[in-house]
């Protein structure tokens, strides 16, 4: 690959290693329905396909929302439902693309040495505070529980 050429058709490598041609192809193929061609050719079949994808995605997202306060991988399931929707709907593809970009930015920010140092210091201070509160409780009340089980 000759990146110094101005001829058309040449791929130019971006700063993060993805070529411009690859990123343009990824953006073009990423938007729109990914239904099979025979489904897209028939309007009624395509509409029922979209309804089915929407209902399945809605069920997965609803399960993820239920898992947020309950035990389970709530956010992972919600993003899975969004990925199901993104197979058919452009708005979901754009939301998923924005989310991926924000998660990547947050991950890169978390790897910054200053941010890591701050997080380690805050975690250490939090552990010291919890330890001090637990020590005060044990000093004040001992290992006896605040309720009496024998009375029940």
Short mmCIF file of N, CA and C in Angstrom, two decimals:
data_model
loop_
_atom_site.label_atom_id
_atom_site.label_comp_id
_atom_site.label_asym_id
_atom_site.label_seq_id
_atom_site.Cartn_x
_atom_site.Cartn_y
_atom_site.Cartn_z
N UNK A 1 0.86 -1.17 0.00
CA UNK A 1 0.00 0.00 0.00
C UNK A 1 0.90 1.23 0.00
N UNK A 2 0.61 2.15 -0.88
CA UNK A 2 1.37 3.38 -0.98
C UNK A 2 0.50 4.50 -0.43
N UNK A 3 0.78 4.94 0.82
CA UNK A 3 -0.04 5.97 1.43
C UNK A 3 0.39 7.36 1.01
N UNK A 4 1.50 7.48 0.30
CA UNK A 4 1.96 8.79 -0.12
C UNK A 4 1.37 9.22 -1.46
N UNK A 5 0.59 8.36 -2.09
CA UNK A 5 0.04 8.66 -3.40
C UNK A 5 -1.28 9.40 -3.28
N UNK A 6 -1.57 10.24 -4.26
CA UNK A 6 -2.84 10.97 -4.30
C UNK A 6 -3.82 10.33 -5.28
N UNK A 7 -3.48 9.16 -5.81
CA UNK A 7 -4.36 8.52 -6.78
C UNK A 7 -5.60 8.01 -6.08
N UNK A 8 -6.73 8.06 -6.81
CA UNK A 8 -7.97 7.58 -6.22
C UNK A 8 -7.95 6.06 -6.15
N UNK A 9 -8.72 5.52 -5.20
CA UNK A 9 -8.78 4.08 -5.05
C UNK A 9 -7.77 3.55 -4.05
N UNK A 10 -6.87 4.38 -3.60
CA UNK A 10 -5.89 3.95 -2.62
C UNK A 10 -6.48 4.07 -1.23
N UNK A 11 -6.13 3.15 -0.37
CA UNK A 11 -6.61 3.19 1.01
C UNK A 11 -5.60 3.95 1.85
N UNK A 12 -6.09 4.85 2.65
CA UNK A 12 -5.24 5.62 3.54
C UNK A 12 -5.49 5.14 4.96
N UNK A 13 -4.42 4.83 5.69
CA UNK A 13 -4.56 4.31 7.03
C UNK A 13 -4.83 5.44 7.99
N UNK A 14 -5.86 5.28 8.82
CA UNK A 14 -6.19 6.27 9.84
C UNK A 14 -5.27 6.09 11.04
N UNK A 15 -5.40 7.00 12.01
CA UNK A 15 -4.52 6.97 13.17
C UNK A 15 -4.70 5.71 13.99
N UNK A 16 -5.89 5.13 14.03
CA UNK A 16 -6.13 3.96 14.86
C UNK A 16 -5.95 2.66 14.10
N UNK A 17 -5.46 2.68 12.89
CA UNK A 17 -5.11 1.47 12.18
C UNK A 17 -6.16 0.97 11.20
N UNK A 18 -7.36 1.51 11.18
CA UNK A 18 -8.39 1.09 10.24
C UNK A 18 -8.27 1.97 9.01
N UNK A 19 -8.32 1.36 7.85
CA UNK A 19 -8.22 2.16 6.64
C UNK A 19 -9.52 2.89 6.39
N UNK A 20 -9.43 3.98 5.67
CA UNK A 20 -10.61 4.80 5.39
C UNK A 20 -11.62 4.00 4.58
N UNK A 21 -11.13 3.21 3.61
CA UNK A 21 -12.04 2.40 2.79
C UNK A 21 -12.79 1.39 3.66
N UNK A 22 -12.08 0.76 4.62
CA UNK A 22 -12.73 -0.21 5.49
C UNK A 22 -13.78 0.45 6.35
N UNK A 23 -13.48 1.63 6.91
CA UNK A 23 -14.45 2.28 7.79
C UNK A 23 -15.67 2.75 7.00
N UNK A 24 -15.46 3.19 5.74
CA UNK A 24 -16.60 3.58 4.92
C UNK A 24 -17.47 2.38 4.59
N UNK A 25 -16.84 1.24 4.26
CA UNK A 25 -17.61 0.03 3.97
C UNK A 25 -18.37 -0.43 5.20
N UNK A 26 -17.73 -0.36 6.37
CA UNK A 26 -18.38 -0.78 7.60
C UNK A 26 -19.59 0.10 7.89
N UNK A 27 -19.47 1.42 7.66
CA UNK A 27 -20.59 2.33 7.89
C UNK A 27 -21.71 2.05 6.90
N UNK A 28 -21.36 1.79 5.65
CA UNK A 28 -22.39 1.55 4.63
C UNK A 28 -23.13 0.24 4.89
N UNK A 29 -22.41 -0.83 5.22
CA UNK A 29 -23.08 -2.10 5.42
C UNK A 29 -23.74 -2.16 6.78
N UNK A 30 -23.37 -1.26 7.70
CA UNK A 30 -23.90 -1.30 9.05
C UNK A 30 -25.31 -0.75 9.15
N UNK A 31 -25.73 0.10 8.25
CA UNK A 31 -27.05 0.72 8.35
C UNK A 31 -28.05 -0.02 7.47
N UNK A 32 -29.24 -0.20 8.00
CA UNK A 32 -30.30 -0.82 7.23
C UNK A 32 -30.59 -2.23 7.67
N UNK A 33 -31.57 -2.82 7.03
CA UNK A 33 -32.04 -4.15 7.37
C UNK A 33 -31.03 -5.21 6.97
N UNK A 34 -30.88 -6.21 7.81
CA UNK A 34 -30.03 -7.34 7.48
C UNK A 34 -30.85 -8.59 7.24
N UNK A 35 -32.11 -8.39 6.91
CA UNK A 35 -32.99 -9.52 6.62
C UNK A 35 -32.54 -10.19 5.32
N UNK A 36 -32.83 -11.47 5.17
CA UNK A 36 -32.49 -12.15 3.91
C UNK A 36 -33.19 -11.48 2.72
N UNK A 37 -32.61 -11.63 1.55
CA UNK A 37 -33.13 -10.96 0.36
C UNK A 37 -34.55 -11.38 0.01
N UNK A 38 -34.87 -12.67 0.18
CA UNK A 38 -36.22 -13.11 -0.17
C UNK A 38 -37.26 -12.50 0.76
N UNK A 39 -36.85 -12.14 1.99
CA UNK A 39 -37.76 -11.48 2.92
C UNK A 39 -37.94 -10.01 2.52
N UNK A 40 -36.86 -9.37 2.10
CA UNK A 40 -36.94 -7.97 1.71
C UNK A 40 -37.77 -7.76 0.44
N UNK A 41 -37.83 -8.76 -0.42
CA UNK A 41 -38.54 -8.62 -1.68
C UNK A 41 -40.06 -8.59 -1.51
N UNK A 42 -40.56 -9.16 -0.44
CA UNK A 42 -42.00 -9.19 -0.20
C UNK A 42 -42.34 -8.27 0.95
N UNK A 43 -43.15 -7.26 0.70
CA UNK A 43 -43.45 -6.21 1.67
C UNK A 43 -44.10 -6.76 2.94
N UNK A 44 -45.11 -7.63 2.79
CA UNK A 44 -45.80 -8.17 3.95
C UNK A 44 -44.87 -9.05 4.79
N UNK A 45 -44.05 -9.84 4.12
CA UNK A 45 -43.10 -10.70 4.82
C UNK A 45 -42.06 -9.87 5.55
N UNK A 46 -41.58 -8.81 4.91
CA UNK A 46 -40.59 -7.95 5.54
C UNK A 46 -41.17 -7.23 6.74
N UNK A 47 -42.41 -6.77 6.63
CA UNK A 47 -43.05 -6.10 7.76
C UNK A 47 -43.24 -7.06 8.93
N UNK A 48 -43.67 -8.29 8.64
CA UNK A 48 -43.81 -9.27 9.72
C UNK A 48 -42.45 -9.64 10.30
N UNK A 49 -41.42 -9.67 9.48
CA UNK A 49 -40.05 -9.91 9.96
C UNK A 49 -39.65 -8.80 10.93
N UNK A 50 -39.92 -7.55 10.58
CA UNK A 50 -39.58 -6.43 11.44
C UNK A 50 -40.35 -6.49 12.76
N UNK A 51 -41.61 -6.83 12.70
CA UNK A 51 -42.42 -6.96 13.92
C UNK A 51 -41.84 -8.06 14.80
N UNK A 52 -41.48 -9.18 14.20
CA UNK A 52 -40.87 -10.28 14.97
C UNK A 52 -39.57 -9.87 15.63
N UNK A 53 -38.71 -9.19 14.88
CA UNK A 53 -37.44 -8.72 15.44
C UNK A 53 -37.69 -7.73 16.57
N UNK A 54 -38.66 -6.85 16.38
CA UNK A 54 -38.97 -5.87 17.42
C UNK A 54 -39.49 -6.55 18.69
N UNK A 55 -40.36 -7.52 18.55
CA UNK A 55 -40.93 -8.21 19.71
C UNK A 55 -39.85 -9.00 20.45
N UNK A 56 -39.00 -9.71 19.72
CA UNK A 56 -37.92 -10.47 20.36
C UNK A 56 -36.95 -9.52 21.05
N UNK A 57 -36.57 -8.44 20.39
CA UNK A 57 -35.68 -7.45 21.01
C UNK A 57 -36.31 -6.82 22.24
N UNK A 58 -37.62 -6.52 22.16
CA UNK A 58 -38.32 -5.94 23.30
C UNK A 58 -38.34 -6.89 24.49
N UNK A 59 -38.55 -8.18 24.22
CA UNK A 59 -38.55 -9.17 25.30
C UNK A 59 -37.17 -9.26 25.95
N UNK A 60 -36.12 -9.22 25.17
CA UNK A 60 -34.76 -9.29 25.72
C UNK A 60 -34.44 -8.03 26.52
N UNK A 61 -34.80 -6.86 25.99
CA UNK A 61 -34.55 -5.61 26.72
C UNK A 61 -35.36 -5.59 28.02
N UNK A 62 -36.62 -6.04 27.97
CA UNK A 62 -37.44 -6.08 29.19
C UNK A 62 -36.84 -7.02 30.22
N UNK A 63 -36.33 -8.16 29.79
CA UNK A 63 -35.66 -9.08 30.71
C UNK A 63 -34.43 -8.42 31.32
N UNK A 64 -33.69 -7.65 30.53
CA UNK A 64 -32.52 -6.95 31.06
C UNK A 64 -32.90 -5.89 32.07
N UNK A 65 -34.00 -5.17 31.81
CA UNK A 65 -34.46 -4.15 32.75
C UNK A 65 -34.89 -4.81 34.06
N UNK A 66 -35.53 -5.96 33.97
CA UNK A 66 -35.92 -6.69 35.18
C UNK A 66 -34.69 -7.15 35.94
N UNK A 67 -33.64 -7.51 35.22
CA UNK A 67 -32.41 -7.99 35.88
C UNK A 67 -31.60 -6.88 36.53
N UNK A 68 -31.90 -5.62 36.23
CA UNK A 68 -31.11 -4.54 36.84
C UNK A 68 -31.19 -4.58 38.36
N UNK A 69 -32.39 -4.62 38.99
CA UNK A 69 -32.41 -4.69 40.45
C UNK A 69 -32.24 -6.12 40.98
N UNK A 70 -32.49 -7.12 40.14
CA UNK A 70 -32.37 -8.52 40.54
C UNK A 70 -31.01 -9.07 40.12
N UNK A 71 -30.63 -10.22 40.65
CA UNK A 71 -29.36 -10.82 40.23
C UNK A 71 -29.40 -11.19 38.75
N UNK A 72 -28.37 -10.83 38.07
CA UNK A 72 -28.28 -11.15 36.65
C UNK A 72 -27.54 -10.05 35.90
N UNK A 73 -27.08 -10.36 34.71
CA UNK A 73 -26.32 -9.39 33.91
C UNK A 73 -27.25 -8.43 33.16
N UNK A 74 -27.89 -7.52 33.87
CA UNK A 74 -28.91 -6.65 33.29
C UNK A 74 -28.44 -5.84 32.10
N UNK A 75 -27.33 -5.12 32.26
CA UNK A 75 -26.87 -4.25 31.17
C UNK A 75 -26.43 -5.07 29.96
N UNK A 76 -25.82 -6.20 30.19
CA UNK A 76 -25.39 -7.05 29.08
C UNK A 76 -26.60 -7.52 28.28
N UNK A 77 -27.66 -7.90 28.99
CA UNK A 77 -28.87 -8.38 28.31
C UNK A 77 -29.54 -7.22 27.57
N UNK A 78 -29.56 -6.03 28.17
CA UNK A 78 -30.14 -4.86 27.49
C UNK A 78 -29.39 -4.57 26.20
N UNK A 79 -28.07 -4.58 26.25
CA UNK A 79 -27.30 -4.34 25.03
C UNK A 79 -27.48 -5.47 24.03
N UNK A 80 -27.71 -6.70 24.50
CA UNK A 80 -28.02 -7.80 23.60
C UNK A 80 -29.33 -7.55 22.87
N UNK A 81 -30.33 -7.04 23.59
CA UNK A 81 -31.60 -6.69 22.95
C UNK A 81 -31.43 -5.57 21.94
N UNK A 82 -30.59 -4.61 22.28
CA UNK A 82 -30.32 -3.53 21.33
C UNK A 82 -29.62 -4.08 20.08
N UNK A 83 -28.75 -5.06 20.27
CA UNK A 83 -28.08 -5.67 19.12
C UNK A 83 -29.08 -6.43 18.24
N UNK A 84 -30.07 -7.04 18.87
CA UNK A 84 -31.12 -7.71 18.09
C UNK A 84 -31.88 -6.67 17.28
N UNK A 85 -32.24 -5.57 17.92
CA UNK A 85 -32.94 -4.50 17.19
C UNK A 85 -32.06 -3.93 16.08
N UNK A 86 -30.75 -3.85 16.32
CA UNK A 86 -29.84 -3.26 15.34
C UNK A 86 -29.72 -4.10 14.08
N UNK A 87 -30.15 -5.34 14.12
CA UNK A 87 -30.13 -6.15 12.90
C UNK A 87 -31.18 -5.67 11.91
N UNK A 88 -32.15 -4.86 12.37
CA UNK A 88 -33.25 -4.47 11.50
C UNK A 88 -33.51 -2.97 11.45
N UNK A 89 -33.21 -2.25 12.52
CA UNK A 89 -33.61 -0.84 12.61
C UNK A 89 -32.39 0.07 12.66
N UNK A 90 -32.42 1.12 11.85
CA UNK A 90 -31.30 2.06 11.75
C UNK A 90 -31.11 2.82 13.07
N UNK A 91 -32.21 3.21 13.74
CA UNK A 91 -32.08 3.97 14.98
C UNK A 91 -31.34 3.15 16.03
N UNK A 92 -31.58 1.84 16.08
CA UNK A 92 -30.88 0.99 17.04
C UNK A 92 -29.41 0.85 16.66
N UNK A 93 -29.13 0.81 15.36
CA UNK A 93 -27.73 0.73 14.92
C UNK A 93 -26.97 1.99 15.33
N UNK A 94 -27.62 3.14 15.20
CA UNK A 94 -26.96 4.39 15.58
C UNK A 94 -26.76 4.48 17.09
N UNK A 95 -27.75 4.04 17.87
CA UNK A 95 -27.61 4.03 19.33
C UNK A 95 -26.50 3.08 19.74
N UNK A 96 -26.44 1.90 19.14
CA UNK A 96 -25.40 0.93 19.47
C UNK A 96 -24.03 1.45 19.08
N UNK A 97 -23.93 2.11 17.94
CA UNK A 97 -22.65 2.69 17.51
C UNK A 97 -22.19 3.77 18.48
N UNK A 98 -23.13 4.64 18.92
CA UNK A 98 -22.80 5.69 19.89
C UNK A 98 -22.36 5.07 21.22
N UNK A 99 -23.06 4.02 21.65
CA UNK A 99 -22.72 3.36 22.91
C UNK A 99 -21.34 2.73 22.84
N UNK A 100 -21.04 2.07 21.74
CA UNK A 100 -19.71 1.45 21.59
C UNK A 100 -18.62 2.52 21.63
N UNK A 101 -18.87 3.66 20.99
CA UNK A 101 -17.88 4.73 21.00
C UNK A 101 -17.66 5.26 22.41
N UNK A 102 -18.75 5.46 23.17
CA UNK A 102 -18.63 5.96 24.54
C UNK A 102 -17.94 4.96 25.45
N UNK A 103 -18.24 3.67 25.29
CA UNK A 103 -17.59 2.65 26.11
C UNK A 103 -16.10 2.58 25.80
N UNK A 104 -15.75 2.70 24.53
CA UNK A 104 -14.33 2.71 24.16
C UNK A 104 -13.61 3.91 24.75
N UNK A 105 -14.26 5.08 24.69
CA UNK A 105 -13.66 6.28 25.29
C UNK A 105 -13.50 6.12 26.79
N UNK A 106 -14.49 5.55 27.46
CA UNK A 106 -14.41 5.36 28.91
C UNK A 106 -13.31 4.36 29.27
N UNK A 107 -13.16 3.31 28.47
CA UNK A 107 -12.11 2.33 28.72
C UNK A 107 -10.73 2.95 28.55
N UNK A 108 -10.56 3.78 27.53
CA UNK A 108 -9.27 4.44 27.33
C UNK A 108 -9.00 5.44 28.45
N UNK A 109 -10.05 6.11 28.90
CA UNK A 109 -9.88 7.07 30.00
C UNK A 109 -9.52 6.34 31.29
N UNK A 110 -10.11 5.15 31.51
CA UNK A 110 -9.82 4.38 32.72
C UNK A 110 -8.39 3.88 32.74
N UNK A 111 -7.77 3.73 31.57
CA UNK A 111 -6.39 3.27 31.51
C UNK A 111 -5.39 4.39 31.72
N UNK A 112 -5.86 5.63 31.79
CA UNK A 112 -4.98 6.76 32.04
C UNK A 112 -4.37 6.61 33.43
N UNK A 113 -3.04 6.74 33.57
CA UNK A 113 -2.39 6.52 34.87
C UNK A 113 -2.93 7.43 35.98
N UNK A 114 -3.26 8.69 35.66
CA UNK A 114 -3.80 9.57 36.70
C UNK A 114 -5.16 9.09 37.19
N UNK A 115 -6.00 8.65 36.27
CA UNK A 115 -7.33 8.16 36.65
C UNK A 115 -7.20 6.87 37.45
N UNK A 116 -6.32 5.98 37.03
CA UNK A 116 -6.12 4.73 37.78
C UNK A 116 -5.61 5.02 39.18
N UNK A 117 -4.67 5.95 39.30
CA UNK A 117 -4.14 6.31 40.62
C UNK A 117 -5.25 6.87 41.50
N UNK A 118 -6.09 7.75 40.93
CA UNK A 118 -7.21 8.32 41.69
C UNK A 118 -8.18 7.24 42.13
N UNK A 119 -8.49 6.30 41.24
CA UNK A 119 -9.41 5.23 41.58
C UNK A 119 -8.85 4.33 42.68
N UNK A 120 -7.56 4.06 42.63
CA UNK A 120 -6.94 3.23 43.66
C UNK A 120 -6.98 3.96 45.00
N UNK A 121 -6.70 5.26 45.00
CA UNK A 121 -6.73 6.03 46.24
C UNK A 121 -8.15 6.07 46.81
N UNK A 122 -9.15 6.32 45.95
CA UNK A 122 -10.54 6.35 46.44
C UNK A 122 -10.98 4.99 46.97
N UNK A 123 -10.59 3.93 46.32
CA UNK A 123 -10.93 2.59 46.80
C UNK A 123 -10.27 2.32 48.14
N UNK A 124 -9.01 2.71 48.28
CA UNK A 124 -8.30 2.51 49.55
C UNK A 124 -8.96 3.30 50.68
N UNK A 125 -9.30 4.55 50.41
CA UNK A 125 -9.97 5.37 51.43
C UNK A 125 -11.31 4.76 51.80
N UNK A 126 -12.06 4.29 50.82
CA UNK A 126 -13.35 3.64 51.09
C UNK A 126 -13.19 2.40 51.95
N UNK A 127 -12.19 1.58 51.67
CA UNK A 127 -11.95 0.38 52.47
C UNK A 127 -11.55 0.74 53.90
N UNK A 128 -10.76 1.80 54.08
CA UNK A 128 -10.37 2.23 55.42
C UNK A 128 -11.60 2.70 56.18
N UNK A 129 -12.49 3.46 55.54
CA UNK A 129 -13.70 3.94 56.20
C UNK A 129 -14.60 2.76 56.59
N UNK A 130 -14.80 1.80 55.69
CA UNK A 130 -15.62 0.63 56.01
C UNK A 130 -14.99 -0.17 57.14
N UNK A 131 -13.68 -0.32 57.11
CA UNK A 131 -12.98 -1.03 58.19
C UNK A 131 -13.13 -0.31 59.52
N UNK A 132 -13.03 1.01 59.51
CA UNK A 132 -13.19 1.78 60.75
C UNK A 132 -14.61 1.65 61.29
N UNK A 133 -15.61 1.71 60.42
CA UNK A 133 -16.99 1.55 60.87
C UNK A 133 -17.24 0.14 61.42
N UNK A 134 -16.70 -0.89 60.75
CA UNK A 134 -16.84 -2.25 61.25
C UNK A 134 -16.14 -2.41 62.59
N UNK A 135 -14.95 -1.83 62.72
CA UNK A 135 -14.23 -1.88 64.00
C UNK A 135 -14.99 -1.18 65.11
N UNK A 136 -15.58 -0.02 64.82
CA UNK A 136 -16.36 0.71 65.82
C UNK A 136 -17.58 -0.12 66.24
N UNK A 137 -18.25 -0.74 65.29
CA UNK A 137 -19.42 -1.57 65.60
C UNK A 137 -19.02 -2.73 66.51
N UNK A 138 -17.91 -3.42 66.15
CA UNK A 138 -17.46 -4.54 66.97
C UNK A 138 -17.02 -4.07 68.36
N UNK A 139 -16.41 -2.90 68.46
CA UNK A 139 -15.99 -2.37 69.76
C UNK A 139 -17.20 -2.02 70.61
N UNK A 140 -18.21 -1.44 70.00
CA UNK A 140 -19.39 -0.97 70.73
C UNK A 140 -20.33 -2.12 71.08
N UNK A 141 -20.59 -3.03 70.13
CA UNK A 141 -21.59 -4.07 70.34
C UNK A 141 -21.03 -5.48 70.41
N UNK A 142 -19.81 -5.68 70.02
CA UNK A 142 -19.22 -7.01 70.00
C UNK A 142 -19.77 -7.82 68.84
N UNK A 143 -19.65 -9.13 68.93
CA UNK A 143 -20.14 -9.99 67.86
C UNK A 143 -21.60 -10.36 68.03
N UNK A 144 -22.24 -9.82 69.07
CA UNK A 144 -23.66 -10.09 69.28
C UNK A 144 -24.48 -9.33 68.25
N UNK A 145 -25.46 -10.02 67.68
CA UNK A 145 -26.31 -9.40 66.68
C UNK A 145 -27.27 -8.41 67.35
N UNK A 146 -27.73 -7.40 66.65
CA UNK A 146 -28.61 -6.40 67.26
C UNK A 146 -30.00 -6.92 67.56
N UNK A 147 -30.37 -8.09 67.11
CA UNK A 147 -31.67 -8.68 67.41
C UNK A 147 -31.46 -9.98 68.17
N UNK A 148 -32.45 -10.41 68.86
CA UNK A 148 -32.33 -11.63 69.66
C UNK A 148 -33.09 -12.74 68.95
N UNK A 149 -32.37 -13.73 68.51
CA UNK A 149 -32.97 -14.83 67.79
C UNK A 149 -33.69 -15.78 68.75
N UNK A 150 -33.21 -15.92 69.98
CA UNK A 150 -33.78 -16.85 70.94
C UNK A 150 -35.21 -16.48 71.36
N UNK A 151 -35.59 -15.20 71.26
CA UNK A 151 -36.90 -14.75 71.67
C UNK A 151 -38.00 -15.14 70.68
N UNK A 152 -37.66 -15.55 69.54
CA UNK A 152 -38.68 -15.83 68.51
C UNK A 152 -39.26 -17.20 68.65
#
